[in-house]
Amino acid sequence: MTIPETRIRTQNDKPVNAGGQYVLYWMTAARRTQFTFGLQRAVEAANSLGVPLLILEALRVDYPHASDRLHAFIIEGMRDNARACAGTRARYYPWIERAPGEGRGLLAALAKRAALVVTDWYPAFFLGRMTAAAGGRLAVRLEAVDGSGLIPVAAHGRAFPTARGYRGFMQRSLREHLGAFPEQDPLARLERGGAVVPPEVEKRWPSASL
């Protein structure tokens, strides 16, 4: 595994599902296919378990500060991700909510067939609470990967009340973390394709037309 262990935050005590049909990467904070530790971890897990990779990128309508401008920006990124995944072995599954609550149950439904669920860990906004809540609901192991800085948040050990204190910590610690840099194109290493979205999921939550 090329992902530093300090970047992986397990969100529940559930086991890996040995009979799972795919690794599910739930794309939340790092909505891109390059230079992302979360996607890199998902690819490595899929290769290790001998299963394909399914990527879920969903967009809610009722998150804090949601707006047409933000949604247009995110949907443009989803189009880019669809194009980036088209020439790879990964299955990309974009979904856009049309009414509040419409997407409730989608993640759990996909996780039922998953060997492992991997997502991004981000300490700000509502994403940290959302990830922790998902971990409590899923029946399969959920790993959240911290890709939010050059130094993993867990490696800090404590909060720094002053800029001077943090600057000293960073000068002492940064060098040891620079060697673990995310790969430019983790999908290029994916060994198996053919992830299938369960028919009942496609029927209830049809893939977005981008």
C-alpha angles and dihedrals in degrees: 000000000000095000113096110244090231088068096056116084113185109215099198142011095246120128129243108268105242090196095050119133098215146354109258117216109197104202110210119135102015100051096181140082099228133069095006124135092201095059090041090056091048092052092049091049092049091051092047093049094042095236134117126258126250117193119203118194111176132178122207123203100212107052118126114287093006112169141164089253094055092044092051089052093049094046091051087054091049089056089052091049091049090054092046092052096043094083096044138075092253123103110226116204115188119188129182121195116227099188132023112275095014092117095051108129098018096110093046091049092054092042091058089072095037128105089205137354119220125187141162121273116216123171099210140064114018095309098095092053091045092052094048091049091051090052090057093052103043123089093211133063114283119200120190115199120211109222097150099110148008088260116047112243090234090058092062094071095199144017118272114222094195135047089228092057093048092046090057092049092049093049090053097043110030098083095062091056100046093079092064099069122159117257117256095229113016093168089067088072096052108123104193134044135185105085108172123208108223109257093233089056094050090049096051098034106026117198114265118257104233 
